Amino acid sequence: IVAENYGLDIYDNSLFLFCGTRSDRFKGLYWDGEGFILLYKRYENGHLRWPRHGQEAKLLTRRQIKELLVGINPIPPRSVSPAKPGIFY
């Protein structure tokens, strides 16, 4: 999926994270040079906001990955911009 859908190299020292329909758990896939490591994380309390489409996929920094692993959402929630003042008819 990573190579075919996103055109990324799965052997380039990257951690790929996947989330299904439930946003309280995710899986990670990492190549350590000899084989793949599969990680699984489930949060007891709360959930995360995950990208739902390929266009929403994010590149996370090391800090954001650490936050994710301890239960902090590294992807800020979408905010609604206030309406600009103007004349309404």
PDB file of C-alpha atoms in Angstrom:
ATOM      1  CA  ILE A   1       0.000   0.000   0.000  1.00  0.00           C
ATOM      2  CA  VAL A   2       2.757   2.445   0.941  1.00  0.00           C
ATOM      3  CA  ALA A   3       4.817   1.820  -2.183  1.00  0.00           C
ATOM      4  CA  GLU A   4       1.923   1.498  -4.627  1.00  0.00           C
ATOM      5  CA  ASN A   5      -0.472   4.197  -3.399  1.00  0.00           C
ATOM      6  CA  TYR A   6       1.990   6.801  -2.122  1.00  0.00           C
ATOM      7  CA  GLY A   7       5.127   6.054  -4.148  1.00  0.00           C
ATOM      8  CA  LEU A   8       7.265   5.900  -0.981  1.00  0.00           C
ATOM      9  CA  ASP A   9      10.209   3.615  -0.275  1.00  0.00           C
ATOM     10  CA  ILE A  10       9.344   1.318   2.635  1.00  0.00           C
ATOM     11  CA  TYR A  11      13.035   0.526   3.225  1.00  0.00           C
ATOM     12  CA  ASP A  12      14.238   4.108   3.859  1.00  0.00           C
ATOM     13  CA  ASN A  13      14.282   4.172   7.701  1.00  0.00           C
ATOM     14  CA  SER A  14      10.710   5.454   7.984  1.00  0.00           C
ATOM     15  CA  LEU A  15       7.867   4.521  10.297  1.00  0.00           C
ATOM     16  CA  PHE A  16       4.518   4.219   8.528  1.00  0.00           C
ATOM     17  CA  LEU A  17       1.382   4.567  10.660  1.00  0.00           C
ATOM     18  CA  PHE A  18      -2.046   3.244   9.745  1.00  0.00           C
ATOM     19  CA  CYS A  19      -5.441   3.651  11.349  1.00  0.00           C
ATOM     20  CA  GLY A  20      -8.621   1.776  10.490  1.00  0.00           C
ATOM     21  CA  THR A  21     -12.136   2.930  11.213  1.00  0.00           C
ATOM     22  CA  ARG A  22     -11.505   3.197  14.961  1.00  0.00           C
ATOM     23  CA  SER A  23      -9.480   6.232  15.959  1.00  0.00           C
ATOM     24  CA  ASP A  24      -8.390   4.876  19.339  1.00  0.00           C
ATOM     25  CA  ARG A  25      -5.740   2.557  17.876  1.00  0.00           C
ATOM     26  CA  PHE A  26      -3.150   2.433  15.135  1.00  0.00           C
ATOM     27  CA  LYS A  27      -0.511   0.148  13.637  1.00  0.00           C
ATOM     28  CA  GLY A  28       3.015   1.046  12.656  1.00  0.00           C
ATOM     29  CA  LEU A  29       5.287  -0.601  10.111  1.00  0.00           C
ATOM     30  CA  TYR A  30       9.076  -0.165  10.291  1.00  0.00           C
ATOM     31  CA  TRP A  31      11.925  -1.840   8.374  1.00  0.00           C
ATOM     32  CA  ASP A  32      14.918  -2.399  10.689  1.00  0.00           C
ATOM     33  CA  GLY A  33      17.301  -3.628   7.987  1.00  0.00           C
ATOM     34  CA  GLU A  34      16.564  -7.314   8.505  1.00  0.00           C
ATOM     35  CA  GLY A  35      12.796  -7.449   8.581  1.00  0.00           C
ATOM     36  CA  PHE A  36       9.648  -5.523   9.332  1.00  0.00           C
ATOM     37  CA  ILE A  37       8.573  -4.590  12.836  1.00  0.00           C
ATOM     38  CA  LEU A  38       4.834  -4.286  13.363  1.00  0.00           C
ATOM     39  CA  LEU A  39       3.743  -1.982  16.188  1.00  0.00           C
ATOM     40  CA  TYR A  40       0.265  -1.806  17.664  1.00  0.00           C
ATOM     41  CA  LYS A  41      -0.970   0.949  19.982  1.00  0.00           C
ATOM     42  CA  ARG A  42      -4.398   1.266  21.571  1.00  0.00           C
ATOM     43  CA  TYR A  43      -5.421   4.165  23.766  1.00  0.00           C
ATOM     44  CA  GLU A  44      -7.444   3.346  26.865  1.00  0.00           C
ATOM     45  CA  ASN A  45      -8.971   6.826  27.089  1.00  0.00           C
ATOM     46  CA  GLY A  46      -9.695   9.039  24.150  1.00  0.00           C
ATOM     47  CA  HIS A  47      -8.922   8.899  20.479  1.00  0.00           C
ATOM     48  CA  LEU A  48      -6.943  10.690  17.799  1.00  0.00           C
ATOM     49  CA  ARG A  49      -7.962  12.565  14.687  1.00  0.00           C
ATOM     50  CA  TRP A  50      -6.525  10.651  11.733  1.00  0.00           C
ATOM     51  CA  PRO A  51      -6.239  11.560   8.061  1.00  0.00           C
ATOM     52  CA  ARG A  52      -8.968   9.713   6.155  1.00  0.00           C
ATOM     53  CA  HIS A  53      -7.719  10.156   2.582  1.00  0.00           C
ATOM     54  CA  GLY A  54      -4.361   9.862   0.838  1.00  0.00           C
ATOM     55  CA  GLN A  55      -4.350  13.609   0.250  1.00  0.00           C
ATOM     56  CA  GLU A  56      -4.473  14.128   4.026  1.00  0.00           C
ATOM     57  CA  ALA A  57      -1.434  11.917   4.793  1.00  0.00           C
ATOM     58  CA  LYS A  58       1.072  13.744   6.992  1.00  0.00           C
ATOM     59  CA  LEU A  59       4.832  13.659   7.442  1.00  0.00           C
ATOM     60  CA  LEU A  60       5.529  13.667  11.179  1.00  0.00           C
ATOM     61  CA  THR A  61       8.669  14.890  12.905  1.00  0.00           C
ATOM     62  CA  ARG A  62      10.458  12.758  15.514  1.00  0.00           C
ATOM     63  CA  ARG A  63       8.887  14.926  18.211  1.00  0.00           C
ATOM     64  CA  GLN A  64       5.400  14.357  16.814  1.00  0.00           C
ATOM     65  CA  ILE A  65       5.984  10.586  16.732  1.00  0.00           C
ATOM     66  CA  LYS A  66       7.083  10.650  20.372  1.00  0.00           C
ATOM     67  CA  GLU A  67       3.942  12.634  21.247  1.00  0.00           C
ATOM     68  CA  LEU A  68       1.803  10.127  19.402  1.00  0.00           C
ATOM     69  CA  LEU A  69       3.344   7.179  21.235  1.00  0.00           C
ATOM     70  CA  VAL A  70       2.621   8.733  24.655  1.00  0.00           C
ATOM     71  CA  GLY A  71      -0.952   9.643  23.734  1.00  0.00           C
ATOM     72  CA  ILE A  72      -0.692  13.271  22.655  1.00  0.00           C
ATOM     73  CA  ASN A  73      -2.344  14.128  19.350  1.00  0.00           C
ATOM     74  CA  PRO A  74       0.440  15.535  17.116  1.00  0.00           C
ATOM     75  CA  ILE A  75      -2.017  16.610  14.428  1.00  0.00           C
ATOM     76  CA  PRO A  76      -3.745  19.807  15.533  1.00  0.00           C
ATOM     77  CA  PRO A  77      -7.530  19.846  15.161  1.00  0.00           C
ATOM     78  CA  ARG A  78      -9.028  21.793  12.317  1.00  0.00           C
ATOM     79  CA  SER A  79     -10.057  25.230  13.368  1.00  0.00           C
ATOM     80  CA  VAL A  80     -12.851  27.316  11.978  1.00  0.00           C
ATOM     81  CA  SER A  81     -11.819  30.782  10.890  1.00  0.00           C
ATOM     82  CA  PRO A  82     -14.038  33.607  12.123  1.00  0.00           C
ATOM     83  CA  ALA A  83     -16.108  35.348   9.492  1.00  0.00           C
ATOM     84  CA  LYS A  84     -14.665  38.564   8.126  1.00  0.00           C
ATOM     85  CA  PRO A  85     -16.653  41.670   9.004  1.00  0.00           C
ATOM     86  CA  GLY A  86     -18.606  42.952   6.087  1.00  0.00           C
ATOM     87  CA  ILE A  87     -21.918  44.237   4.884  1.00  0.00           C
ATOM     88  CA  PHE A  88     -24.696  41.690   4.739  1.00  0.00           C
ATOM     89  CA  TYR A  89     -27.905  42.256   2.833  1.00  0.00           C
TER      90      TYR A  89
END
